[in-house]
XYZ file of C-alpha atoms in Angstrom:
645
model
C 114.693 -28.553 -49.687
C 117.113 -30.100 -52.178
C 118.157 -27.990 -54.770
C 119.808 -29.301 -58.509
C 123.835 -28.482 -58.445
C 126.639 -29.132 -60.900
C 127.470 -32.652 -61.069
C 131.257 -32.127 -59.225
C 134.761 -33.128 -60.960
C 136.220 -35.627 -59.111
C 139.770 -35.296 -58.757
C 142.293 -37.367 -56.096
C 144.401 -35.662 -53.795
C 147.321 -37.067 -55.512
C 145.991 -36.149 -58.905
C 145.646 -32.649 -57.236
C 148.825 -31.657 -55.898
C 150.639 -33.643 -59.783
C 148.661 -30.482 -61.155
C 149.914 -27.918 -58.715
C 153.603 -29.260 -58.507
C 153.096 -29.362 -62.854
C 152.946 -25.745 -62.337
C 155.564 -24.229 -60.898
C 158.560 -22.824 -61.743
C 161.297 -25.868 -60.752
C 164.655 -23.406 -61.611
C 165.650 -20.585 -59.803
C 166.768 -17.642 -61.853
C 168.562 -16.221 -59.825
C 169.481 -15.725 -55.736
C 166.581 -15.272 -53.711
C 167.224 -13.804 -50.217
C 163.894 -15.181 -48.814
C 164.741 -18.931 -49.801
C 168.446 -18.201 -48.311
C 166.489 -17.139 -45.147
C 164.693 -20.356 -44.701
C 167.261 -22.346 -45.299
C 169.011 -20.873 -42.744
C 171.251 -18.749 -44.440
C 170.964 -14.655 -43.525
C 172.334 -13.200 -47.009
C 172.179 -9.255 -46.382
C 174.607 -8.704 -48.986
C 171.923 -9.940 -51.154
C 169.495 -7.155 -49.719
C 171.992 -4.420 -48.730
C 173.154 -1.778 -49.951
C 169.464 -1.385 -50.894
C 169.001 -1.704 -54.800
C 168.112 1.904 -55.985
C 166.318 3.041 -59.223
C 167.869 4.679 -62.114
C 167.583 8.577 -62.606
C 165.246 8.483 -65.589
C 162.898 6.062 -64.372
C 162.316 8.496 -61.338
C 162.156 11.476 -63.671
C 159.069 9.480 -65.414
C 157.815 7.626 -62.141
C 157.618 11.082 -60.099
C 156.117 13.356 -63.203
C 153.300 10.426 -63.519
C 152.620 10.350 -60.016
C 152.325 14.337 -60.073
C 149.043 14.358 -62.292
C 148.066 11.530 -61.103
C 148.019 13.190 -57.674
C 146.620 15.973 -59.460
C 144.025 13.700 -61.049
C 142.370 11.940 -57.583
C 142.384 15.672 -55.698
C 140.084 16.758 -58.826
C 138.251 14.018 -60.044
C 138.083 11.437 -58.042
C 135.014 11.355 -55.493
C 135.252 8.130 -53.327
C 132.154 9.192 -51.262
C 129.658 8.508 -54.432
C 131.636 5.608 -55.776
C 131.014 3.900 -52.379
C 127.549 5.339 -52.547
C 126.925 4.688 -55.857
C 128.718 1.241 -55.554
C 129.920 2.193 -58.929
C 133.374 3.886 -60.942
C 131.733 6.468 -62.763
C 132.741 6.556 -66.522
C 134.026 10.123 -66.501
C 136.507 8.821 -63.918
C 137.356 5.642 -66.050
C 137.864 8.165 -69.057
C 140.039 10.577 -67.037
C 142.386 7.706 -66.423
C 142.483 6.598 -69.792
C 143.660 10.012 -70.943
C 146.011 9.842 -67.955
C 147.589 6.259 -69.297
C 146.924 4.708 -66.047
C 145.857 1.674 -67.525
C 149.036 1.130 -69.597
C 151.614 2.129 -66.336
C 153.589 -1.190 -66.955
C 153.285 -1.273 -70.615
C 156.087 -0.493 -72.708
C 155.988 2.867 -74.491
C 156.425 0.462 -77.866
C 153.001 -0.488 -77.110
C 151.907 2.744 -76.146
C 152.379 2.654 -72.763
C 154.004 4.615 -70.102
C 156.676 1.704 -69.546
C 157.005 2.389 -65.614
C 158.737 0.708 -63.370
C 157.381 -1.653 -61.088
C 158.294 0.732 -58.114
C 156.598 3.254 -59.504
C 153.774 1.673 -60.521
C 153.061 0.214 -56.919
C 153.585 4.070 -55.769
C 151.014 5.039 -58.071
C 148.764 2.072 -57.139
C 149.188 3.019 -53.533
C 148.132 7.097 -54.293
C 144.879 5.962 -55.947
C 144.009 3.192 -53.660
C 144.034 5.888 -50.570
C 141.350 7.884 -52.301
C 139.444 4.477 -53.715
C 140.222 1.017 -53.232
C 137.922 0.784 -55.879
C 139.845 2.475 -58.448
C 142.683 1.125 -57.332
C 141.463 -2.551 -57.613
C 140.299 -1.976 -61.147
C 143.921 -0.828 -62.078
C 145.691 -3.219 -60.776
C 143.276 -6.160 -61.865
C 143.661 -4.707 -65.545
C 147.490 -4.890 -65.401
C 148.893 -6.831 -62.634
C 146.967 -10.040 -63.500
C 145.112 -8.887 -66.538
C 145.998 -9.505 -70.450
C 148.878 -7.132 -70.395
C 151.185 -8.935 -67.826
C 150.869 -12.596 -69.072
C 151.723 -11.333 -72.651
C 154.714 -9.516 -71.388
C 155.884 -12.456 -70.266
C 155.067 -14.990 -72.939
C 152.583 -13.401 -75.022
C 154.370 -13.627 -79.274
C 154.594 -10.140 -81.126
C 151.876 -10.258 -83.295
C 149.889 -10.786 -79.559
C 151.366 -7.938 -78.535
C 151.397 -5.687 -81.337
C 147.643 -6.560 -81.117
C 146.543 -6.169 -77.609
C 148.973 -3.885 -75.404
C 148.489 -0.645 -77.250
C 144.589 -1.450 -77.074
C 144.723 -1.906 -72.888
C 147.242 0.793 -73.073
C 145.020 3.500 -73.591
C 141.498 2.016 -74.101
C 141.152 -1.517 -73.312
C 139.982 -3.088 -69.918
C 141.208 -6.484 -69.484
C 140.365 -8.794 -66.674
C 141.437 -12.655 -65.415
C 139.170 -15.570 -65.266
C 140.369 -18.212 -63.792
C 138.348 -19.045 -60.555
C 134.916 -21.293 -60.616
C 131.936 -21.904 -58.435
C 133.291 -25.279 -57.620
C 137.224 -24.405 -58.419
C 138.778 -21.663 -55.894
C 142.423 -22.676 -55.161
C 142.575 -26.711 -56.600
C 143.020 -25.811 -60.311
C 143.059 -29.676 -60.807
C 139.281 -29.466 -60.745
C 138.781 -26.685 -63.313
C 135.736 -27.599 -65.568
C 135.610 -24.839 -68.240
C 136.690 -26.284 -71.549
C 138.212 -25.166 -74.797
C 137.635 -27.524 -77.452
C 140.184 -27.736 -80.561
C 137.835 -26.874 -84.330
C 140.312 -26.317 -86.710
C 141.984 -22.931 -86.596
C 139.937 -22.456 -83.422
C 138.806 -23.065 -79.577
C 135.252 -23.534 -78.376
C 135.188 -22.338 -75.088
C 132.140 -23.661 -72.694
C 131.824 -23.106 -69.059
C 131.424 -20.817 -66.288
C 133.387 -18.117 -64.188
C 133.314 -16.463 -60.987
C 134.058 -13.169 -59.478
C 135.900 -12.247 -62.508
C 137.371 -8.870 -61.407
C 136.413 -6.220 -63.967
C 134.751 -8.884 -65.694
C 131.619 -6.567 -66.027
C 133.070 -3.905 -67.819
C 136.058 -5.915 -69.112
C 137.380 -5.451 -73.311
C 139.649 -8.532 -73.266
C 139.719 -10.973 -71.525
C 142.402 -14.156 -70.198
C 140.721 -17.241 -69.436
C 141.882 -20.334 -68.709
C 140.440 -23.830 -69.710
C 140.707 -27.048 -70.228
C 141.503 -28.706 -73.425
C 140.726 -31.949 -73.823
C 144.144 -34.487 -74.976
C 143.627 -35.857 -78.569
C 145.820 -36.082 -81.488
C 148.149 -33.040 -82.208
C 146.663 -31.338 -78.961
C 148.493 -32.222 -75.394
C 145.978 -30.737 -73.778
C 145.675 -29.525 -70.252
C 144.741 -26.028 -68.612
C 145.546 -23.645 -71.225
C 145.565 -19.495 -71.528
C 143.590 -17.149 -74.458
C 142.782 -14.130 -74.694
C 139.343 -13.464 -75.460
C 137.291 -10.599 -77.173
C 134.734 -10.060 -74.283
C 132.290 -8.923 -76.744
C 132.654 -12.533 -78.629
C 129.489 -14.082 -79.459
C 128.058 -16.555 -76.580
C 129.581 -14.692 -73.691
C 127.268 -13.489 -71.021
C 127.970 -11.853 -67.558
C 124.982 -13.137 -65.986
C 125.087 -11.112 -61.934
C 127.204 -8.614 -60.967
C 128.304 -9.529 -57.938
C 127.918 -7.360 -54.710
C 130.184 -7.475 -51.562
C 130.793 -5.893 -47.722
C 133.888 -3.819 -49.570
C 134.981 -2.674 -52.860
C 131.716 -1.692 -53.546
C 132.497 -0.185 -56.634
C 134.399 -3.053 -58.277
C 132.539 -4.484 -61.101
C 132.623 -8.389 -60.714
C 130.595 -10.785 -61.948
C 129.826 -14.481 -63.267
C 130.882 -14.748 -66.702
C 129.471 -17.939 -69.084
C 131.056 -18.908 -72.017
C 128.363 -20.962 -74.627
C 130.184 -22.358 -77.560
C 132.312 -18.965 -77.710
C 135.065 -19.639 -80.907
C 138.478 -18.468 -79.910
C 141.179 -17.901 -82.760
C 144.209 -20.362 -82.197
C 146.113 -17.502 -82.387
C 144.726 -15.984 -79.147
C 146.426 -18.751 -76.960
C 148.914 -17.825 -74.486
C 151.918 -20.138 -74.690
C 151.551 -23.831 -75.215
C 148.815 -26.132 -74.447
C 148.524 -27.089 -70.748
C 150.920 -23.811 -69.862
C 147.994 -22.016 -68.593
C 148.725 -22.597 -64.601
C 152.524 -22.151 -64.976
C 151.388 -19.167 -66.904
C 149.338 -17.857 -64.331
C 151.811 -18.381 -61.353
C 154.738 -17.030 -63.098
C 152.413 -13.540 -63.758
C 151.529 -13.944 -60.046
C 155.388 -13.983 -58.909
C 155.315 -9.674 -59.589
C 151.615 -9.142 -60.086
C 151.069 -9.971 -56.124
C 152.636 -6.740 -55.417
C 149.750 -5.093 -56.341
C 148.342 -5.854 -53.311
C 150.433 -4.854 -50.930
C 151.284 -1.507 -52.518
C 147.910 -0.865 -51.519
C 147.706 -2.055 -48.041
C 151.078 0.107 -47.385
C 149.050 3.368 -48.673
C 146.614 2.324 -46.250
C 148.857 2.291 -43.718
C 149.711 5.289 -44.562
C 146.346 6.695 -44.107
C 145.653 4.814 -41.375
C 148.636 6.494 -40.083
C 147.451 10.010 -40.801
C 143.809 9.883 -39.010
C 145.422 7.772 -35.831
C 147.571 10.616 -35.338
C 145.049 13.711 -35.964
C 142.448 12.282 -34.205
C 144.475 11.037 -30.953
C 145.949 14.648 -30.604
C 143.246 16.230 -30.891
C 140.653 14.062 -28.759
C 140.746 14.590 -25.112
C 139.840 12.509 -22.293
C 140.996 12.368 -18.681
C 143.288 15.659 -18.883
C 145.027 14.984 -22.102
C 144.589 13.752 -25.832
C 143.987 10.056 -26.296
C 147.154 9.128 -28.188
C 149.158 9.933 -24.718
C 147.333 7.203 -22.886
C 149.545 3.620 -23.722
C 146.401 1.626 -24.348
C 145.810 4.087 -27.434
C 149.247 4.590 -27.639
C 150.587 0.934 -28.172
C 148.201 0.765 -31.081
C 149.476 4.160 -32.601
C 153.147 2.788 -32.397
C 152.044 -0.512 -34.037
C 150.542 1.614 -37.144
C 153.435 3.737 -37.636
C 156.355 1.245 -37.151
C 153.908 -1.775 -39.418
C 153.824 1.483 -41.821
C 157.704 1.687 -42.021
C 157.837 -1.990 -42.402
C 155.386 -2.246 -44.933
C 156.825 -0.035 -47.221
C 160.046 -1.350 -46.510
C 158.893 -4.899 -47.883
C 157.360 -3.450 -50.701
C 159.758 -1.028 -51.994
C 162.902 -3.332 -51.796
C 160.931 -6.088 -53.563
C 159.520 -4.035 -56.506
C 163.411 -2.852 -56.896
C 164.340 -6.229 -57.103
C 161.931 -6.817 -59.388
C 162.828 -4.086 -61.786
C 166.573 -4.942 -61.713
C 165.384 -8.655 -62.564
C 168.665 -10.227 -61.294
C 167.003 -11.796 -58.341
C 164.259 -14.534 -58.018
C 161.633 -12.915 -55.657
C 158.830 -15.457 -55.910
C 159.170 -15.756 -52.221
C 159.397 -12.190 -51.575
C 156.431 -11.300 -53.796
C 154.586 -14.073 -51.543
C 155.510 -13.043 -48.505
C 154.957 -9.284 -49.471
C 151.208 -10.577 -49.968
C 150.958 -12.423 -47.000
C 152.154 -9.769 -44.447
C 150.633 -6.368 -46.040
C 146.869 -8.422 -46.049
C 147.407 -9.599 -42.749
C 148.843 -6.595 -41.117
C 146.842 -3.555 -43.027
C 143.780 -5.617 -41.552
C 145.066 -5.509 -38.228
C 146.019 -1.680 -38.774
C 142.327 -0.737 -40.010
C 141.050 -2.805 -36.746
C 143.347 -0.927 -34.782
C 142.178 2.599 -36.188
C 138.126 1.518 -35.768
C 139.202 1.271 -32.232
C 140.638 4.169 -31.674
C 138.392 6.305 -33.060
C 135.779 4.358 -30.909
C 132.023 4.819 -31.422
C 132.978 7.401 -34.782
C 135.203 4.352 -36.378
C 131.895 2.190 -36.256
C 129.805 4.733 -37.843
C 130.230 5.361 -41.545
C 131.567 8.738 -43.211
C 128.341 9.845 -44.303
C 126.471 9.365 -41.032
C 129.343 11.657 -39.607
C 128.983 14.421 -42.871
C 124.983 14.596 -41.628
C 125.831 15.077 -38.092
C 128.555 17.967 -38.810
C 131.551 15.694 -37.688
C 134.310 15.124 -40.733
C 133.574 11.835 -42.687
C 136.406 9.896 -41.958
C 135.824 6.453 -43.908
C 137.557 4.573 -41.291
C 134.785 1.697 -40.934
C 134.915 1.142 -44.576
C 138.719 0.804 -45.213
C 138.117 -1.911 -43.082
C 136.047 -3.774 -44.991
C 137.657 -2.605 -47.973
C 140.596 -4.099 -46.533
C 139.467 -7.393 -45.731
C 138.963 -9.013 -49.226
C 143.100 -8.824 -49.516
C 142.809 -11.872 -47.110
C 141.649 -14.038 -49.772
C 141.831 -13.034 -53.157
C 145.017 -13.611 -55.499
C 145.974 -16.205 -52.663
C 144.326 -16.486 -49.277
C 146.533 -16.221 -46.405
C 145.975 -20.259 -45.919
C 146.789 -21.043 -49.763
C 149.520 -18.230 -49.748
C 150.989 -20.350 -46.253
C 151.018 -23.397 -47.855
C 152.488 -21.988 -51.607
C 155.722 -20.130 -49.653
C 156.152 -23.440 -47.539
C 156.661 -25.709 -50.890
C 158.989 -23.016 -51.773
C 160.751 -22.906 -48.469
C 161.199 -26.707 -48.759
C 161.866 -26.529 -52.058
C 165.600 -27.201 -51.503
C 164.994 -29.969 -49.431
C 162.762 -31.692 -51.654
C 165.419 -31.745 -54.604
C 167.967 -33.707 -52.540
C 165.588 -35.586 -49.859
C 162.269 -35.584 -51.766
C 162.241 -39.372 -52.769
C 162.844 -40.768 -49.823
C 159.268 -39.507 -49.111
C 157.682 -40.194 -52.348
C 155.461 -43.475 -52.174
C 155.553 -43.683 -55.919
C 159.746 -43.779 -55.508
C 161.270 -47.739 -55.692
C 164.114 -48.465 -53.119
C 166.453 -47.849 -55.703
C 165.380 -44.591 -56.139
C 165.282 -44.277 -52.081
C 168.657 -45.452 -52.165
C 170.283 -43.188 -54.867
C 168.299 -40.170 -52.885
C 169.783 -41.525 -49.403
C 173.176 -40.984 -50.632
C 172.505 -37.931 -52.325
C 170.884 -36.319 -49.174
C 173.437 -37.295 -46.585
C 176.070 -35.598 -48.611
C 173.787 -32.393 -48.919
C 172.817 -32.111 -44.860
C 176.513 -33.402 -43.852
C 177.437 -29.761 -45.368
C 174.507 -27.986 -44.286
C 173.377 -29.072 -41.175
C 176.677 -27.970 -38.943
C 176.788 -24.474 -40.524
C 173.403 -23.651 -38.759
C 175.357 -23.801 -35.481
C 176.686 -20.709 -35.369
C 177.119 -17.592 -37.729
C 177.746 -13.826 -37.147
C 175.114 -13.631 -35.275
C 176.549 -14.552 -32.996
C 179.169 -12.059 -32.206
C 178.398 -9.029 -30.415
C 180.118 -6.274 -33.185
C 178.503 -8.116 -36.333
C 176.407 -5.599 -38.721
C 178.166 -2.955 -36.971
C 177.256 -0.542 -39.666
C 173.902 -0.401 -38.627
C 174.264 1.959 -35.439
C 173.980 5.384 -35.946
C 171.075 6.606 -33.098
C 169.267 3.607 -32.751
C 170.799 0.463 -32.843
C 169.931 -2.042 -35.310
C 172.141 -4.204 -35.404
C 171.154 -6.784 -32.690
C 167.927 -7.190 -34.582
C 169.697 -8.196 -37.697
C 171.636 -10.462 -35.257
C 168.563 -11.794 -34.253
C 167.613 -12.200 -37.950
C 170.299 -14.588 -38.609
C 169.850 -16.336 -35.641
C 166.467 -17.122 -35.697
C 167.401 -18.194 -39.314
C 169.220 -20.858 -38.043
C 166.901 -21.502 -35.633
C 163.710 -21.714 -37.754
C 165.581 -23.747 -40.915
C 166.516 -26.543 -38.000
C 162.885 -26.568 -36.704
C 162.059 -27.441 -40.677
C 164.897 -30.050 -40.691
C 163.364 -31.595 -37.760
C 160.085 -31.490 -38.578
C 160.845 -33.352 -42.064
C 162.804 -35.790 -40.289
C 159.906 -36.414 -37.577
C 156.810 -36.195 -39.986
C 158.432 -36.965 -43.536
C 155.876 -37.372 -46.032
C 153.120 -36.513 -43.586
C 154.727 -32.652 -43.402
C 152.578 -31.664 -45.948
C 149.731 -32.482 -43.673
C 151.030 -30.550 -40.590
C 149.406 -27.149 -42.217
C 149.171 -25.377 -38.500
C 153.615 -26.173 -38.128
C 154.156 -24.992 -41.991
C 151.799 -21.662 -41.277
C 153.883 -20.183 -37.848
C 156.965 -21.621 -40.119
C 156.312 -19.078 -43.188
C 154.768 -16.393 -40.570
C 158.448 -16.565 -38.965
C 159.838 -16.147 -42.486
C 157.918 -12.725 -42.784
C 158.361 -11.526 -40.217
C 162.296 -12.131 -40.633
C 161.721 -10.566 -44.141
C 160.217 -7.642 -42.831
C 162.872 -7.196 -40.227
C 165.581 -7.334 -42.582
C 163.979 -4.748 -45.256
C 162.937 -2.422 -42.508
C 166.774 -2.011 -41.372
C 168.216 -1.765 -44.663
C 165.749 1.258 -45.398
C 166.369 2.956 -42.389
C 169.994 2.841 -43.250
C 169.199 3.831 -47.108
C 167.141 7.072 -45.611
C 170.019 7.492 -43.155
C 172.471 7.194 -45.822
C 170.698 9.958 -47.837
C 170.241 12.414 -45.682
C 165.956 12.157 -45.737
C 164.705 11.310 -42.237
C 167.596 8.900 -41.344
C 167.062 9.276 -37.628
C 163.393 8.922 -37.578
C 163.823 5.981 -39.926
C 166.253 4.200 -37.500
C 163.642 5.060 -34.871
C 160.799 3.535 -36.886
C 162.839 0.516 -37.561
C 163.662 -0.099 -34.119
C 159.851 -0.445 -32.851
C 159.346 -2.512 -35.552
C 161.557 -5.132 -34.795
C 161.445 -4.813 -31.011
C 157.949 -5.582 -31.880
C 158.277 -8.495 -34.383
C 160.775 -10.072 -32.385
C 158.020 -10.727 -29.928
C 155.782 -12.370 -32.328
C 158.333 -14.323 -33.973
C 159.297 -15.718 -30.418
C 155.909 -16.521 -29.624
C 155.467 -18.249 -32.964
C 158.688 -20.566 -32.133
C 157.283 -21.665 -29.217
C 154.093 -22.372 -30.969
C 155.935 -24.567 -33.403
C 155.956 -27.297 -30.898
C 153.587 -26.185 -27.980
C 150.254 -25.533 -29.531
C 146.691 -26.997 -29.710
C 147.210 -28.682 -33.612
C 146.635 -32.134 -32.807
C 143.092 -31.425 -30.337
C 141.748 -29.450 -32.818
C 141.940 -31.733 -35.737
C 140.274 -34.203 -33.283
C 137.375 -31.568 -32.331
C 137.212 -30.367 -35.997
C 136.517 -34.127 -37.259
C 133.792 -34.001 -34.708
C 132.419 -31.423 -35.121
C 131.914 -32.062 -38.966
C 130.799 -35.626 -38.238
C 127.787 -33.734 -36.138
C 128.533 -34.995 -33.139
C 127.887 -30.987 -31.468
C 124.725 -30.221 -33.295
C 123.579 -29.708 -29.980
C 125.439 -26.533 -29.018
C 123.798 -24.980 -31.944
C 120.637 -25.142 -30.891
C 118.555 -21.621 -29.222
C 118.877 -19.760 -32.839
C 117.088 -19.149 -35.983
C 119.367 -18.989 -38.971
C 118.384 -15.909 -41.531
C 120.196 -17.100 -44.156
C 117.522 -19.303 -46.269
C 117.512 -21.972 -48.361
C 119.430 -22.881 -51.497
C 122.716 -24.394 -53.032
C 126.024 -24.060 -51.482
C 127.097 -24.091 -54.789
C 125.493 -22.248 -57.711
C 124.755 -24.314 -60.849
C 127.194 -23.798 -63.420
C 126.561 -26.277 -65.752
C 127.549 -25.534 -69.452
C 125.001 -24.213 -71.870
C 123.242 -21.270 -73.282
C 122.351 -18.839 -71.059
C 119.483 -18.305 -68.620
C 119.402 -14.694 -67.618
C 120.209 -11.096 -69.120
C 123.658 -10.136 -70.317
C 124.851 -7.394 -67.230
C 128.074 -7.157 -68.997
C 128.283 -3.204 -69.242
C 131.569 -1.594 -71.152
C 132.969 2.101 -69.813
C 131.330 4.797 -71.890
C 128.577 2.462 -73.334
């Protein structure tokens, strides 16, 4: 049964990636210890002594986090928001009064101007009693109005809009499309220049608070004509504007009480004035806001560590089997160590790059990245791990245990709370591919004509010369380094001993930033194709990362007298542990199954293995792939649905 969908923008792969590379930020502001690490060069000095925060802003950050603590024990009931699949509005109120919603906004706006430590610390208490909750924070303000015009946002914008999401104000980002996920070259919705105004037209989806949302920052397209550039542009919209309709809430296996929706926009007028930055800014807008605001996410997967932490360890002491509690048998064992030293790590990651952040002398869009990358992936495998040891009572949800007399541990549903970090704000495969450009970044300033088809041999020429003096300096220093000698990093054994892994850390360094050099040598242009290589290439990279921040804390806590020698003890699993995945990922670098399954997979899609599906029924019905999203009035009931209305 054929179905009516959007007519689809057509857009080349070329004219794709000129729209993504459009976007970034080309300079670097500053030393960035991640880059240095994949390009071979193990900076700790960069990382180490670990950056600390200033007295004051832990006065504020710690008397915030008291009543917020204070706040979730005593109002916040995550068993009816998952029940309810909704935030109730008394809670929503509560943290209004609080000034949750204004924790990065500067007290000249009315906000509580903390730091970005801080605010990931809060993030992480309220996501351990609600994802939820914690989702519609840090949508508001990590990605939401007030972080883009913090960055580039003019006074009057702010004098307008950050005391209003301060204290009253939800705001929420619309970027995404039913037919636009991660190309932004394809984006449809439009914004058409009438005099002092925009006309916005088009349709968005799973626009995070977008059901309850105030304000609003969408991005469209404005079409090139005279006096307007053009290109994919940023506003800030009044979600109450005339023509604006949230038209489903959307429903999902986690986060059921996030309020998401499809949003359409019929001939809704925009004041001039409301635009973010220049025309055509709008991606480089949204990236740059991206390069902090993707901490959000793993502040909470590191307080669900945490908890995952905290039930692994009650429940395997106290559950018996076979003469003794589960937690002392290795198979249960191995996967308690792996939460507790991932934990450590975790933190680690987060903590040093939120400091970094705050201090703002370092360039951590690599950092922030690979903080995404490695909390999603690894809080996932933490919540798998706890489902399985709590066995048949991880599987069954909290409230079937509260009716049966057993204590409702949620553990099944942090797992699929979990789950969505995976893919949104970057999914691991976009996320893979957006640190790799980074990573080669340097290589593609001196090198990257050579490889351009568009380039004429002059141009190859001039870059020939320009690269051979670049790798005649660089290439022999990744031959040997301190790594190398047995006493290096010395400073690191007290208990434990961690310096071999940071040895390890700037050998494999070395090691991973000559794989790259030979893979761009052997593939050239066609490295941007080789998406399995550049994955295990950035997974090395966090792991490295991780490595390297878990030491330095350990030495920090050591250092300050709070838990120095469990911390070194921590550390020490952890990278005993991630050594042994890095390894395996080197030798998956080269040895792996890349090139049969892009055979199988063009098979496969071609139809050729139909046949193996047969012996099933498929459940899932008929209909578009894609939903229509056509501009135009619209067709069903506004769901939109403000706090308190």
């Amino acid at each position: 049964m054929s179905a009516t969908t959007t007519p689809r923008t057509t857009v080349t792969e070329r004219e794709a990636r000129r729209v993504a590379e459009a976007a970034r930020q080309r300079d670097w502001r500053g030393p960035s210890f991640a880059r240095e690490l994949f390009l071979g060069r193990f900076r700790l000095d960069l990382i180490h002594p670990h950056p600390l925060p200033d007295e004051e802003s832990v006065r504020r950050g710690e008397e915030f986090l008291a009543k917020l603590r204070a706040f979730c024990e005593t109002e916040i009931d995550p068993a009816r928001i998952e029940r309810e699949a909704r935030i109730p509005d008394e809670v929503v109120a509560g943290l209004k009064e609080l000034g949750a919603l204004g924790m990065k906004i500067d007290p000249e706006y009315g906000g509580l101007g903390l730091t970005q430590l801080y605010y990931n610390k809060a993030l992480a208490l309220v996501g351990s009693v609600s994802p939820a909750v914690g989702a519609l924070l840090s949508a508001h303000q990590s990605i939401g109005v007030p972080q883009p015009l913090k960055l580039f946002g003019t006074k009057e914008q702010k004098e307008a809009f950050l005391p209003r999401c301060a204290r009253g104000d939800i705001s929420a980002f619309l970027l995404t499309e039913p037919d636009v996920g991660s190309d932004p070259a394809r984006l449809a919705t439009t914004a058409v220049p009438e005099g002092d105004e925009y006309v916005l037209d088009g349709v968005k989806l799973w626009t995070t608070n977008g059901v309850v949302a105030d304000l609003l920052v969408v991005m469209a397209r404005v079409p090139k004509s005279e006096g307007h550039p053009g290109g994919i542009t940023a506003f800030v919209v009044e979600a109450a504007s005339e023509g604006i309709t949230v038209e489903n809430r959307n429903a999902f296996m986690g986060l059921r009480g996030i309020e998401n929706g499809v949003t359409r926009f019929h001939r809704v007028r925009v004041p001039a004035a409301h635009r973010i930055g220049p025309e055509g800014a709008g991606l480089k807008i949204a990236l740059t806001t991206l390069n902090t605001g993707r901490l959000s996410l793993p502040a909470l997967c590191a307080g669900a560590g945490k908890w995952c932490l905290k039930i692994a360890r009650e429940w395997a002491a106290e559950r018996e089997q076979w003469g003794k509690p589960v937690g002392l048998h290795e198979a249960v064992g191995s996967k308690i160590a792996f939460i507790a030293a991932t934990t450590f790590a975790l933190e680690a990651v987060l903590d040093l790059s939120s400091q970094m952040a705050d201090e703002d002398r370092r360039d951590i869009r690599i950092e922030a990245a690979l903080a995404k990358l490695y909390g999603s992936e690894m809080a996932w495998r933490m919540a798998d791990d706890l489902v399985q040891i709590r066995g048949g009572r991880g599987y069954e949800t909290a409230e079937s245990l509260r009716a049966r007399g057993e204590r409702p541990v949620p553990a099944e549903q942090i797992l699929r709370d979990l789950r969505i970090n995976r893919i949104f704000e970057g999914s691991t495969e976009i996320m893979h591919l957006l640190i790799a450009r980074e990573a080669v970044d340097a290589h593609l300033s001196v090198a990257g004509d050579l490889i351009d088809p568009d380039k004429t041999l002059a141009d190859k020429a001039r870059a020939g010369a320009h690269a051979g003096v670049f790798y005649a300096r660089w290439l022999p220093r990744l031959l040997t380094g301190p790594g190398q000698l047995p006493h290096s990093y010395a400073e690191f054994r007290h208990g434990a001993d961690l310096s071999g892994h940071l040895r390890y850390v700037e050998r494999a360094a070395r090691r991973l930033a000559r794989s790259t050099f030979y893979a761009m040598s052997r593939w050239q242009g066609r490295l941007e194709t080789k998406q399995g290589f550049l994955g295990r290439v950035v997974d090395i990279g966090a792991e490295l990362f991780a490595m390297s921040a878990a030491c330095v804390r350990a030495e920090r806590l050591r250092a300050e007298g709070h838990h120095g020698r469990e911390a070194y003890r921590l550390a020490d699993a952890f990278c005993r542990q991630a050594r042994i995945r890095a390894d395996e990922l080197f030798t998956r670098l080269w040895t792996n199954t890349d090139a049969a399954d892009r055979r199988l997979v063009k098979s496969v899609l071609a139809g050729s293995h139909t046949w193996l599906e047969e012996g099933i029924l498929d459940p899932s019905g008929e209909g578009p792939w894609i939903a229509d999203a056509t501009p135009g009035p619209p067709t069903r009931e506004n769901a939109r649905r403000p706090y308190g209305s």
